[in-house]
Coordinates of C-alpha atoms and ligand atoms in Angstrom, one line a residue:
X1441 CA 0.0 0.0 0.0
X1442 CA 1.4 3.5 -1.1
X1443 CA 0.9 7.0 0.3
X1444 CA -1.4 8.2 2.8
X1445 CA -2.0 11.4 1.2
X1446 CA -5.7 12.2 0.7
X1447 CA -6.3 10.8 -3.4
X1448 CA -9.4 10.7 -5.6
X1449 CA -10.4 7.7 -6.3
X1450 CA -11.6 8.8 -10.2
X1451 CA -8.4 9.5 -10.6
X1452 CA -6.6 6.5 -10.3
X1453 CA -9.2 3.9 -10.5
X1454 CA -11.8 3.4 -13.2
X1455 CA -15.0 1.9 -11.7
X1456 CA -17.2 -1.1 -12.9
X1457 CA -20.4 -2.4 -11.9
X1458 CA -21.3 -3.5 -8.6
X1459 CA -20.1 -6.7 -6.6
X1460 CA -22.1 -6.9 -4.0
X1461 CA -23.7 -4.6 -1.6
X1462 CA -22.9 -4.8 2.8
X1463 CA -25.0 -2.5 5.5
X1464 CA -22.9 0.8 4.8
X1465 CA -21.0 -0.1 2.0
X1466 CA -21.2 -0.7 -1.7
X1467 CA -18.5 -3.5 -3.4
X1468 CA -17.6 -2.2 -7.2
X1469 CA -15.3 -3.9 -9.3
X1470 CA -12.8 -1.6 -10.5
X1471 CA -9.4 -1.3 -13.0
X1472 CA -6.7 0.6 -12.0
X1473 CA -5.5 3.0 -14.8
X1474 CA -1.9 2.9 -14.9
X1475 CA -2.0 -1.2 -14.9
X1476 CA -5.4 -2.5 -16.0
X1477 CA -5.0 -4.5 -12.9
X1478 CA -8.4 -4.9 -11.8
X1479 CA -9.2 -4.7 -8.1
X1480 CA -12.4 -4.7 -5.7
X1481 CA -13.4 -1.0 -4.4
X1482 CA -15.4 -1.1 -0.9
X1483 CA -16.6 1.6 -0.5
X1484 CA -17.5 3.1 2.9
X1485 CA -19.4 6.3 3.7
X1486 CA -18.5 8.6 6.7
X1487 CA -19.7 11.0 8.7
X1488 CA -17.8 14.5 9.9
X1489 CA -14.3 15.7 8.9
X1490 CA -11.7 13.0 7.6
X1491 CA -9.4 11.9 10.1
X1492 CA -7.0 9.2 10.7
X1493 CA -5.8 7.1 7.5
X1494 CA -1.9 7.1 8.3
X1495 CA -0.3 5.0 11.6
X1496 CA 3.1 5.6 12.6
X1497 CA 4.4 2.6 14.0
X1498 CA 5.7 4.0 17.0
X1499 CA 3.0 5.1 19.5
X1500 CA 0.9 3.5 16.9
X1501 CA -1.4 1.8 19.5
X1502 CA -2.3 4.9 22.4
X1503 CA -2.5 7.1 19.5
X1504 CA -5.4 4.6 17.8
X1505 CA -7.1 4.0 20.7
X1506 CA -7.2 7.9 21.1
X1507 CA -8.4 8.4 17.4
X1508 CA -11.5 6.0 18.6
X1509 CA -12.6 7.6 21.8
X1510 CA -12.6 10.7 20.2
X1511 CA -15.0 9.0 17.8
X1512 CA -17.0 7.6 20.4
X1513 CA -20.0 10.1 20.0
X1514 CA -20.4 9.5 16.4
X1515 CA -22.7 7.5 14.4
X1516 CA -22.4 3.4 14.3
X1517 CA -21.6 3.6 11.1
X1518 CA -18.4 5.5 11.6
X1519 CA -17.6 3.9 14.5
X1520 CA -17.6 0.6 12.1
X1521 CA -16.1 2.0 9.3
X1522 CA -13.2 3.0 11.2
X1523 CA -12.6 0.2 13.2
X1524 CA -12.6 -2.0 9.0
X1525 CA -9.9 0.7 8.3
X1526 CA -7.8 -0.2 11.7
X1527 CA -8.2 -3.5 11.0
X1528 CA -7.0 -3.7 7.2
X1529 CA -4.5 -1.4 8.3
X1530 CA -2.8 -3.7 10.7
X1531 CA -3.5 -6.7 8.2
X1532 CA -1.4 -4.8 5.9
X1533 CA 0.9 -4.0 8.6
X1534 CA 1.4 -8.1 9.8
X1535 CA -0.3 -10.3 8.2
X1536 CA -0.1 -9.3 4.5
X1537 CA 0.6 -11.4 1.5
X1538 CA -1.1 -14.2 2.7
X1539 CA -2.9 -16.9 0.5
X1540 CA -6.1 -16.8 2.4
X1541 CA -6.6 -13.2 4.0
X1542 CA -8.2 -10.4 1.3
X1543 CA -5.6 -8.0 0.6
X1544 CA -5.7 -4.5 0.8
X1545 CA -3.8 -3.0 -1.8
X1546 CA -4.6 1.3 -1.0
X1547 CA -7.3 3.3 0.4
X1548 CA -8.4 6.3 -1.1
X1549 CA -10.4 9.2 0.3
X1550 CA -12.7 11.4 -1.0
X1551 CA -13.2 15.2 -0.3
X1552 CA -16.5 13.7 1.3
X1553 CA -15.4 11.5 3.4
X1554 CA -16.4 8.8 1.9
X1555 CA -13.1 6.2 2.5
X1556 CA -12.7 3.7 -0.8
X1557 CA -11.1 0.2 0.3
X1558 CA -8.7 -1.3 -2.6
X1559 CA -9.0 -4.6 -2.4
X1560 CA -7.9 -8.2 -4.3
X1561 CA -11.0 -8.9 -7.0
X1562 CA -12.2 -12.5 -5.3
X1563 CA -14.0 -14.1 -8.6
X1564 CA -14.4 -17.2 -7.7
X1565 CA -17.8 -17.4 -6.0
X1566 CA -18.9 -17.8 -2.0
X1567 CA -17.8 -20.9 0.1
X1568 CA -21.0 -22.9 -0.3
X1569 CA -21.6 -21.8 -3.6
X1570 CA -18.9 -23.7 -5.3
X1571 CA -19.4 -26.7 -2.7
X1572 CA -22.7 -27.2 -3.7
X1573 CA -21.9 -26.8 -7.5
X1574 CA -19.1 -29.4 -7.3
X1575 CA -19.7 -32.9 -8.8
X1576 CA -17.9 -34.4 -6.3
X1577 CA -18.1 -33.6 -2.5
X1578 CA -15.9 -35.6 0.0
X1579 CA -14.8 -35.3 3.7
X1580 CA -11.6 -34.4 1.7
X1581 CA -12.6 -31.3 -0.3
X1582 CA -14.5 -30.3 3.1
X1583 CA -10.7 -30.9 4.6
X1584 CA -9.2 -29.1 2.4
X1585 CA -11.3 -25.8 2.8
X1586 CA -11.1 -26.0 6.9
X1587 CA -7.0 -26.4 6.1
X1588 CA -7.3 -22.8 4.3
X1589 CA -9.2 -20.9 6.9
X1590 CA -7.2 -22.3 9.7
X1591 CA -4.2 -21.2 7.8
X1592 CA -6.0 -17.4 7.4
X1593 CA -6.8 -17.5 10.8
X1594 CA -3.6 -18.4 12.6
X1595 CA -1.9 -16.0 10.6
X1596 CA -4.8 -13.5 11.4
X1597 CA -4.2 -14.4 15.4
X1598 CA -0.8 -14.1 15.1
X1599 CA -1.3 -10.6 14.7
X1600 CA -4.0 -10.9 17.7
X1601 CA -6.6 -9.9 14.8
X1602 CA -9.7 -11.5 15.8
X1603 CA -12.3 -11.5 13.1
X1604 CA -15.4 -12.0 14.9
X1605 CA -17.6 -12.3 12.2
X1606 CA -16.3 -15.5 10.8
X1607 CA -19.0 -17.4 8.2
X1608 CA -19.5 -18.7 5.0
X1609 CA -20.4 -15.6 3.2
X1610 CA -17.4 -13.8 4.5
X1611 CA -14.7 -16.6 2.4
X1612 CA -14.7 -16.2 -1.6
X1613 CA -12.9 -17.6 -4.2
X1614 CA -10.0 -15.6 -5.3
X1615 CA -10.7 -17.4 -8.9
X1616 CA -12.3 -19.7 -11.2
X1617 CA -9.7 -22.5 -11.2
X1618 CA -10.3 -25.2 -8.8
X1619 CA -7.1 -25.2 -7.2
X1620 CA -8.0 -21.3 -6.2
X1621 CA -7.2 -19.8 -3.0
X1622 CA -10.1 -19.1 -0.3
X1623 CA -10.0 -15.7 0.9
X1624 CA -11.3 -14.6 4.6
X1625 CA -12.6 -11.2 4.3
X1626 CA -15.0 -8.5 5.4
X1627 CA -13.1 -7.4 8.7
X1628 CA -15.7 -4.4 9.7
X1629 CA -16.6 -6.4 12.9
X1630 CA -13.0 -7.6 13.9
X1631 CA -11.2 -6.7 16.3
X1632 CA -7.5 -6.6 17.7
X1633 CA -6.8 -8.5 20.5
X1634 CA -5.0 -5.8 23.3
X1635 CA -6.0 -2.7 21.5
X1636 CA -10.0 -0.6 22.0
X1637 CA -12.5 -1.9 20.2
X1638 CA -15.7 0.8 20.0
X1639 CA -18.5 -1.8 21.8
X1640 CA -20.8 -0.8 19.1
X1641 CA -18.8 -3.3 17.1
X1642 CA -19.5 -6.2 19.5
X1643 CA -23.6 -5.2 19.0
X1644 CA -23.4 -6.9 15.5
X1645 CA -22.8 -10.4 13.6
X1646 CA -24.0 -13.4 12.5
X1647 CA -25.7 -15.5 16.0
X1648 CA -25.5 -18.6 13.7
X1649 CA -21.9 -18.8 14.1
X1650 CA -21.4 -17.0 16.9
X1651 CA -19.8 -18.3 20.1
X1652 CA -20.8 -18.7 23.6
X1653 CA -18.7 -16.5 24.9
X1654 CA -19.1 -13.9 22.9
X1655 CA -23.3 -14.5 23.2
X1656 CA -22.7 -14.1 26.9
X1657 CA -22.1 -10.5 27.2
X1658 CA -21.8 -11.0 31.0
X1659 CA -19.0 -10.3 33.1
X1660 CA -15.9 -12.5 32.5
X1661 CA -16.6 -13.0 28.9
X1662 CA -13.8 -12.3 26.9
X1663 CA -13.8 -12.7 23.1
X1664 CA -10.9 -14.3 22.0
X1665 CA -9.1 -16.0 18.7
X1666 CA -10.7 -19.0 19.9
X1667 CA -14.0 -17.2 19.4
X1668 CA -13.2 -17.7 15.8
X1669 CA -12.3 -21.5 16.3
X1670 CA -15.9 -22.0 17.4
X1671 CA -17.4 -20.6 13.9
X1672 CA -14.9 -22.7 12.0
X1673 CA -16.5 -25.5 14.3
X1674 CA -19.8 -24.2 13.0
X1675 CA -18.8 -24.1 9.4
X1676 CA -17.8 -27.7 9.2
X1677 CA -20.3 -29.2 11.4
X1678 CA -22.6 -27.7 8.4
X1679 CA -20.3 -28.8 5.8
X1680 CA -20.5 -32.7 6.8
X1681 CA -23.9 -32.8 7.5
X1682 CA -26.0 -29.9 5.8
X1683 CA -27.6 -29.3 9.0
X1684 CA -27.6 -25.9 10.4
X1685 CA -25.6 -26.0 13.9
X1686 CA -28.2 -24.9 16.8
X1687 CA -26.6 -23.8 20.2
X1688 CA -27.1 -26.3 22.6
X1689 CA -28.4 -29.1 20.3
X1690 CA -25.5 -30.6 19.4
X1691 CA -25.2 -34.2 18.3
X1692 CA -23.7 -36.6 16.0
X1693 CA -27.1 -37.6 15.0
X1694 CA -26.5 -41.5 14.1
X1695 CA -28.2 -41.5 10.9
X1696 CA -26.2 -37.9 9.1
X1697 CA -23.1 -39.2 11.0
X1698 CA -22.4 -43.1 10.7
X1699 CA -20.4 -42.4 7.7
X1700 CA -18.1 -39.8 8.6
X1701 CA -15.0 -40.4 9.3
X1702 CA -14.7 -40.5 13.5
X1703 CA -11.6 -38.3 13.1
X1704 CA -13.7 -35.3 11.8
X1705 CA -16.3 -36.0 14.6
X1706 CA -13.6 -35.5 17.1
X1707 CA -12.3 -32.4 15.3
X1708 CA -15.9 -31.1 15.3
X1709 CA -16.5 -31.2 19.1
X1710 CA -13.3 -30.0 19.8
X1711 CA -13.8 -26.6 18.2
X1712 CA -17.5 -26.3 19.7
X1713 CA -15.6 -26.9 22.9
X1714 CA -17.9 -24.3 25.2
X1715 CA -14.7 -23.8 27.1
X1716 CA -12.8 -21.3 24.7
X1717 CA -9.3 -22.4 27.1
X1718 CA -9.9 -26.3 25.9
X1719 CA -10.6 -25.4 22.0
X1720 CA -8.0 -25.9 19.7
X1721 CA -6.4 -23.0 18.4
X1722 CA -5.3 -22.7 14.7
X1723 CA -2.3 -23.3 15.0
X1724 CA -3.3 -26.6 16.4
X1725 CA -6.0 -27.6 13.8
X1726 CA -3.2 -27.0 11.2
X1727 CA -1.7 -30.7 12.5
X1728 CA -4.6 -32.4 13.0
X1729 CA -4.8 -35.9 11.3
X1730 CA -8.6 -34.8 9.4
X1731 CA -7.2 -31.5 8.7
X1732 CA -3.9 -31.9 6.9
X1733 CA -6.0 -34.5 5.0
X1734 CA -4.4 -38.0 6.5
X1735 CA -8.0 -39.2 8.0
X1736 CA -10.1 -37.4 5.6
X1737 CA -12.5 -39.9 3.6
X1738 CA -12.1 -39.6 -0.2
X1739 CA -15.2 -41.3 -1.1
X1740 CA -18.0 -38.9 -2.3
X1741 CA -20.1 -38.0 0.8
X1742 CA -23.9 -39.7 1.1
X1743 CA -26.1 -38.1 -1.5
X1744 CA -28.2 -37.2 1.7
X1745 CA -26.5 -34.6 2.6
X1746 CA -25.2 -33.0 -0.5
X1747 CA -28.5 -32.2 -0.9
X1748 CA -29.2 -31.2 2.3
X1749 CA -26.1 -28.8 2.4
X1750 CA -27.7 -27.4 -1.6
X1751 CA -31.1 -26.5 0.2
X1752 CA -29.4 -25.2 3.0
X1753 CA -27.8 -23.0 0.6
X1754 CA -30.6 -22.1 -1.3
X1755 CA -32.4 -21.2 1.9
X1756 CA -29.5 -19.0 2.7
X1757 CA -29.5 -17.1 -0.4
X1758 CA -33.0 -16.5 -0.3
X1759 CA -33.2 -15.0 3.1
X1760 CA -30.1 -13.2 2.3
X1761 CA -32.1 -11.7 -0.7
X1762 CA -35.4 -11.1 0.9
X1763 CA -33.6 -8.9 3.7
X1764 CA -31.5 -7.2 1.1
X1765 CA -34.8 -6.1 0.6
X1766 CA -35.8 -4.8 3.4
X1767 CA -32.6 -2.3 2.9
X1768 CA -35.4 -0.5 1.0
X1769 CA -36.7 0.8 4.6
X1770 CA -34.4 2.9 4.1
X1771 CA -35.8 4.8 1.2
X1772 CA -38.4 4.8 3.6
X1773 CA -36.4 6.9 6.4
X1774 CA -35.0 9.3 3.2
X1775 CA -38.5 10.2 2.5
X1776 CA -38.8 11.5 5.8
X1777 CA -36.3 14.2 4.7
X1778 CA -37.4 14.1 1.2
X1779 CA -40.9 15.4 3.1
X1780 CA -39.0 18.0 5.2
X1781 CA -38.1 19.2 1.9
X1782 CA -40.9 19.3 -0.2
X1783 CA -43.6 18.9 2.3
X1784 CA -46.1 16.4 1.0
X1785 CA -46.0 16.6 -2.9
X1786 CA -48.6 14.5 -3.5
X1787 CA -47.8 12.7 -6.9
X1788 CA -50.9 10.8 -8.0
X1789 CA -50.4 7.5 -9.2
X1790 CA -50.1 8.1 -13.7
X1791 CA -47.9 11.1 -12.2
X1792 CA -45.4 8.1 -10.5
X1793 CA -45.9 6.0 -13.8
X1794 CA -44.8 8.6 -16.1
X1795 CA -42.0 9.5 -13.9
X1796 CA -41.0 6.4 -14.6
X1797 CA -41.3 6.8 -18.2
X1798 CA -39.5 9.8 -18.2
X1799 CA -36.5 8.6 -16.4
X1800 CA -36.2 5.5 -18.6
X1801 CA -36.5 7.8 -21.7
X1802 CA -33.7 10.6 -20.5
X1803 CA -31.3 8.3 -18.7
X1804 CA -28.5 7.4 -20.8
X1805 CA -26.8 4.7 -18.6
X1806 CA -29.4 2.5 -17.3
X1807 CA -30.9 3.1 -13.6
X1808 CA -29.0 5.8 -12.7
X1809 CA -29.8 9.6 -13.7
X1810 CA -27.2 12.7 -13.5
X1811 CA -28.3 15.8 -11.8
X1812 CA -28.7 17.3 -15.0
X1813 CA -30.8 14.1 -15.9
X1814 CA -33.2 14.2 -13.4
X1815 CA -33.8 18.1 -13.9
X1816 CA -34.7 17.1 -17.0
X1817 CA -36.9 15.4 -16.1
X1818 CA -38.7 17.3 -13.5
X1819 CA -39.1 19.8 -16.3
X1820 CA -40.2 17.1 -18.8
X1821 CA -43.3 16.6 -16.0
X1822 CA -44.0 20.4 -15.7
X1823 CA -42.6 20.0 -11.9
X1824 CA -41.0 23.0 -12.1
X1825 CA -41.6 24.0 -9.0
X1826 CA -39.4 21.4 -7.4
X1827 CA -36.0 22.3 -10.1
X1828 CA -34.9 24.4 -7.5
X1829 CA -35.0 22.1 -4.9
X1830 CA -33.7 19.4 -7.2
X1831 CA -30.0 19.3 -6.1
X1832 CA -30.9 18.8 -2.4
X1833 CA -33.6 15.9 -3.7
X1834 CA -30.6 14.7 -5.7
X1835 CA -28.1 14.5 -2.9
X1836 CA -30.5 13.4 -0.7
X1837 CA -30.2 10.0 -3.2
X1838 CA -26.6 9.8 -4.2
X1839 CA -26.1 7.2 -1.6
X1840 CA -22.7 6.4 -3.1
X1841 CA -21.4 9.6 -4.1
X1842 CA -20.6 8.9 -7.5
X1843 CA -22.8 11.5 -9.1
X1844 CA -25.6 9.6 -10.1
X1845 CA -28.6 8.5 -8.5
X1846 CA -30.6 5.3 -8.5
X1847 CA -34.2 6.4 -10.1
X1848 CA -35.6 3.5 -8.5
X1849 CA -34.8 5.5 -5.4
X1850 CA -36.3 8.6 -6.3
X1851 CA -39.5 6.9 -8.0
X1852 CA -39.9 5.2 -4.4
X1853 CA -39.1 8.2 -2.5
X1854 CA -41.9 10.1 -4.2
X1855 CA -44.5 7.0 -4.0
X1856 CA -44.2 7.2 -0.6
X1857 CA -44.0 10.5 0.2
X1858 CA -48.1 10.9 0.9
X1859 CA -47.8 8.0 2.8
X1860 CA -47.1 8.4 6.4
X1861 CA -47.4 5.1 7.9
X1862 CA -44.4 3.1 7.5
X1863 CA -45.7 0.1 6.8
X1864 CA -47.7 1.4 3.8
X1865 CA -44.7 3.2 2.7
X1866 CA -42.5 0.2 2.5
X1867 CA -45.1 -1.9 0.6
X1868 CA -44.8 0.9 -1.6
X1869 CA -41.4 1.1 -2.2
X1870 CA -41.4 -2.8 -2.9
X1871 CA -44.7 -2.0 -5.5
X1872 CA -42.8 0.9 -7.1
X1873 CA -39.7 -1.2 -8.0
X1874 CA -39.3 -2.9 -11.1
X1875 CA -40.0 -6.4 -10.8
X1876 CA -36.8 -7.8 -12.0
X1877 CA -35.0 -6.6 -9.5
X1878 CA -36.9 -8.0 -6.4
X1879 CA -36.2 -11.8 -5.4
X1880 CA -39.0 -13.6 -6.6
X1881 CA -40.7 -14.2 -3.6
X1882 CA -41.2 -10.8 -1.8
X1883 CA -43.9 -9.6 -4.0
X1884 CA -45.6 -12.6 -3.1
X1885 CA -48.6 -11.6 -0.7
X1886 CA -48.0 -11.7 3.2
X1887 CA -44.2 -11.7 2.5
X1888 CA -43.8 -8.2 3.9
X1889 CA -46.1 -9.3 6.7
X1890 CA -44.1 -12.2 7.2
X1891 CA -41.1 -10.0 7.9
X1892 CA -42.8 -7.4 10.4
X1893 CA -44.0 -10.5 12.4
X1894 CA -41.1 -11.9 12.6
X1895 CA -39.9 -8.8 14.3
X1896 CA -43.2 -8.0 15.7
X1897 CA -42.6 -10.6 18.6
X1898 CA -45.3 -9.8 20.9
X1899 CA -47.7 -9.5 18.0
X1900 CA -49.1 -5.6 18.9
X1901 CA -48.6 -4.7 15.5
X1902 CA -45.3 -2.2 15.9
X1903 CA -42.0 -2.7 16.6
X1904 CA -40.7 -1.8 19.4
X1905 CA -36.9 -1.0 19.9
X1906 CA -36.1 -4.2 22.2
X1907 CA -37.9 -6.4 19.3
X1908 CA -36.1 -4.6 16.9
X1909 CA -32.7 -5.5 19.2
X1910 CA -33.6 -8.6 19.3
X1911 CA -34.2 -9.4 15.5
X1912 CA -30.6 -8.0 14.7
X1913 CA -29.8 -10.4 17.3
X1914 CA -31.3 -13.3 15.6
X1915 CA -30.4 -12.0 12.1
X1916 CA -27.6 -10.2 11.6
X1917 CA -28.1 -8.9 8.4
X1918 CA -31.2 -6.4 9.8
X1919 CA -27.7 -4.5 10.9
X1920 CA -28.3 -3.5 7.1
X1921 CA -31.2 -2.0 7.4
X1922 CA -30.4 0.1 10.8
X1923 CA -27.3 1.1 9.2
X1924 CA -28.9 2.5 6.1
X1925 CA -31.2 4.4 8.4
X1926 CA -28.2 6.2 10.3
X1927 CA -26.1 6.7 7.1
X1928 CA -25.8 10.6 6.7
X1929 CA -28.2 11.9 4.2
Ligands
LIG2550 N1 -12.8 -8.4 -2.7 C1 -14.0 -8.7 -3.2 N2 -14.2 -9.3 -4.4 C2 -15.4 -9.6 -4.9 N3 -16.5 -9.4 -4.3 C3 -16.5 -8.8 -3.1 C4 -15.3 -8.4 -2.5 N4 -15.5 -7.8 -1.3 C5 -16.9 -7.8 -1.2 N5 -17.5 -8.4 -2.2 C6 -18.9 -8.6 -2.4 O1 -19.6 -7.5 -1.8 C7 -20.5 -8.0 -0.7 C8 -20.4 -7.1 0.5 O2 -19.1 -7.0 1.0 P1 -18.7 -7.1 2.5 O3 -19.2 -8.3 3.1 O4 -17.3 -6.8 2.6 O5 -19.5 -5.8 3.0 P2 -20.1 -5.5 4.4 O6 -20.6 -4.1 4.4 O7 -19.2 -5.9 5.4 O8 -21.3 -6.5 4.4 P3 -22.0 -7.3 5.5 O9 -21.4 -6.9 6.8 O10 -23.5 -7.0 5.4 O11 -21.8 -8.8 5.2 C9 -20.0 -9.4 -0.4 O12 -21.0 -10.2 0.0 C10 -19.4 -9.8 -1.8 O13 -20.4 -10.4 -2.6
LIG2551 CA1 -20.1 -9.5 4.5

């Protein structure tokens, strides 16, 4: 990594379409201009002035831990954002090249704040992904991914990096090829072992994988490296038997289990170990018989679980998709301000269709409109009143900063602007988006309700903050949508 001097990110770096998309971030694929090397761009929004890129060595840790308490009154988001940055930073710092971490090549600011991660393209696909696509599954191939995390992670502990957020999601491909490294990435919960951690960070991640000690907030829990050995546990309990790991119910059911190899049983309660002092560490897995592949079976695994493991995976995906989803409540909180704006512009319901219309016929690129677009378009509706308002509108919807806005955003934003109840809102917002871009299933009827009940828990018919606690609890990836909500408009 070069030069900590503030850099635009334009300037080096031509960006691509989009990767993927996390709670307060947006993945792009990108090409660097001087090489045509292409590269992963995360970027992360901020709040406030930019602080705190470069590290001297020396002092390095007081003068960190002082950079965070600073921060301590500012949003979550920030509070994430820079603990990613600390983290990559001293990944860079330690632990950097290695085969199974994500590298971070530079980091680029923006006059906005906004803090672009350079990072190694993985295009090789999620974990489970390629597992379930593979013709052939054994305790072997199962082996040989556990052998590539533990080698991450002990390298990761080494440098007293604890990820904390260790699943399936977070390990991709580097590549294609199927000798291609697994990378361990997405470090925005970790933490380092002796240094402040903002406890915001704790309040998220995944409970599936989490462990005990780390679910037990009480006193005398201390999260550890072998917090991480415990989701590896997790991982591979689901990886030999396609059953999701529940706390407490564990068992080596005789059916799932008769044929696997008693060597990976014995791994398998060793890392769910409740005692974190009696789990193996990483460095220990790394010579274990199963591990380095000696006791692994080759034989294909019992077309039983295969399949399990592919609807497992399939269930994933889809939850994953229908609470990607629900990151539209966030349009919802945006029209709040888009209201304290333009007060309640009613736009009657042809008026939201030819919106539509009009966006699709003046935007050059796709979804996403310029300023100078979407003035166009106001005028094109004889909304004149509003051109003067339109580069607040259009900032309020430039979640990325790159100078265009999503008109599926603003089209939503509008629909729901009349509409006060959230509820109604976000049904809305799912109605006014194009079809193609929903997973299948959330425009099904009672879907939304299915997702409010969830988090309704006591069934009144609102949410109340300790439900809504509690859900991010259970699912993680409802962090998303709280994020979105405090993201800076
Ligand atoms: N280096 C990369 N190469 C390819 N795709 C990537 C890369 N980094 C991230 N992605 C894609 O972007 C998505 C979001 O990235 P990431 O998990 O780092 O974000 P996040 O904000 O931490 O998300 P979350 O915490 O919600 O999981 C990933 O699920 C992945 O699909
Ligand atoms: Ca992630």
């Amino acid at each position: 990594m070069k030069g900590q001097e503030t850099r635009r990110l334009s300037d080096e770096y031509e960006v691509l379409d989009i990767l993927g998309r996390g709670g307060f971030s947006i993945v792009r694929r990108g090409i660097k201009k001087s090489s045509t090397h292409h590269v992963a761009i995360k970027t992360l929004r901020r709040l406030g002035p930019s602080v705190m890129l470069p590290s001297p060595p020396e002092g390095r840790k007081r003068e960190k831990q002082q950079q965070l308490h600073q921060r301590e009154g500012v949003a979550v988001s920030d509070a994430l954002l820079t603990n990613e940055i600390l983290v990559m930073r001293r990944i860079v710092e330690e632990v950097a090249p290695h085969d199974n971490v994500i590298q971070l090549y530079d980091v680029c600011e923006d006059p906005t704040g906004d803090v672009h991660l350079i990072l190694e393209l993985c295009s090789g696909g999620e974990l489970f992904d390629r597992i379930v696509a593979q013709e052939r599954y054994s305790e072997a191939g199962a082996a040989a991914v556990v052998r590539q995390i533990a080698s991450g992670l002990e390298a990761l502990h080494r440098a007293n990096i604890v990820h904390r957020d260790l699943k399936p999601e977070n390990c991709l491909f580097l590549n294609e090829r199927e000798d291609s490294p697994l990378k361990i990435m997405d470090f925005g919960l970790s933490s380092v072992e002796e240094e402040f951690t903002h406890p915001v960070v704790g309040l998220f991640g995944s409970i599936d994988y989490v462990s005990p000690e780390a679910l037990d907030r009480g006193q005398g829990s201390i999260i550890s490296s072998k917090s991480d050995m415990w989701s590896l546990g997790v991982i591979l309990y689901i990886l030999l038997s396609g059953y999701v790991y529940m706390h407490g119910e564990f068992s080596f059911y005789e059916k799932t289990w008769k044929n696997i190899s008693a060597s990976a049983k014995q791994l398998i309660s060793g890392l769910l170990t409740v005692d974190p002092d009696r789990r193996p560490s990483a460095n220990e897995i790394l010579q274990h018989p199963w591990v380095i592949g000696y006791s692994a079976k080759q034989e294909q695994m019992d077309a039983e679980i295969v399949s399990r493991l592919q609807s497992f995976n399939a269930r994933r995906k889809l939850r994953a998709a229908a609470i990607a989803s629900m990151w539209s409540c966030s349009i919802f909180l945006r029209t709040k301000k888009l209201r304290s704006l333009v007060g309640t512009y009613d736009l009657k319901p042809e008026e939201l269709g030819s919106l539509r219309e009009h966006f699709q016929k003046i935007c050059e690129k796709g979804d996403n409109a310029t300023l100078p677009e979407f003035e166009e378009v106001l005028r094109a509706m004889n909304l004149s009143s509003l051109i003067p308002l339109a580069p607040r509108i259009f900032d309020l919807f430039d979640n990325n900063r790159d100078g265009t806005v999503d008109m599926r955003e603003i089209i939503c934003g509008f629909s729901s602007l009349k509409n006060s109840q959230g509820d109604d809102a976000l049904r809305l917002c799912f109605q006014a988006l194009p079809e193609d871009c929903l997973p299948v299933d959330i425009t099904e009827p009672g879907k939304l309700d299915e997702i409010f009940d969830r988090m309704d828990a006591n069934s009144d018919g609102q949410v109340t903050f300790d439900e809504f606690k509690a859900a991010m609890q259970i699912d993680s990836s409802l962090k998303d949508v709280v994020l979105s909500s405090l993201r800076p408009v």
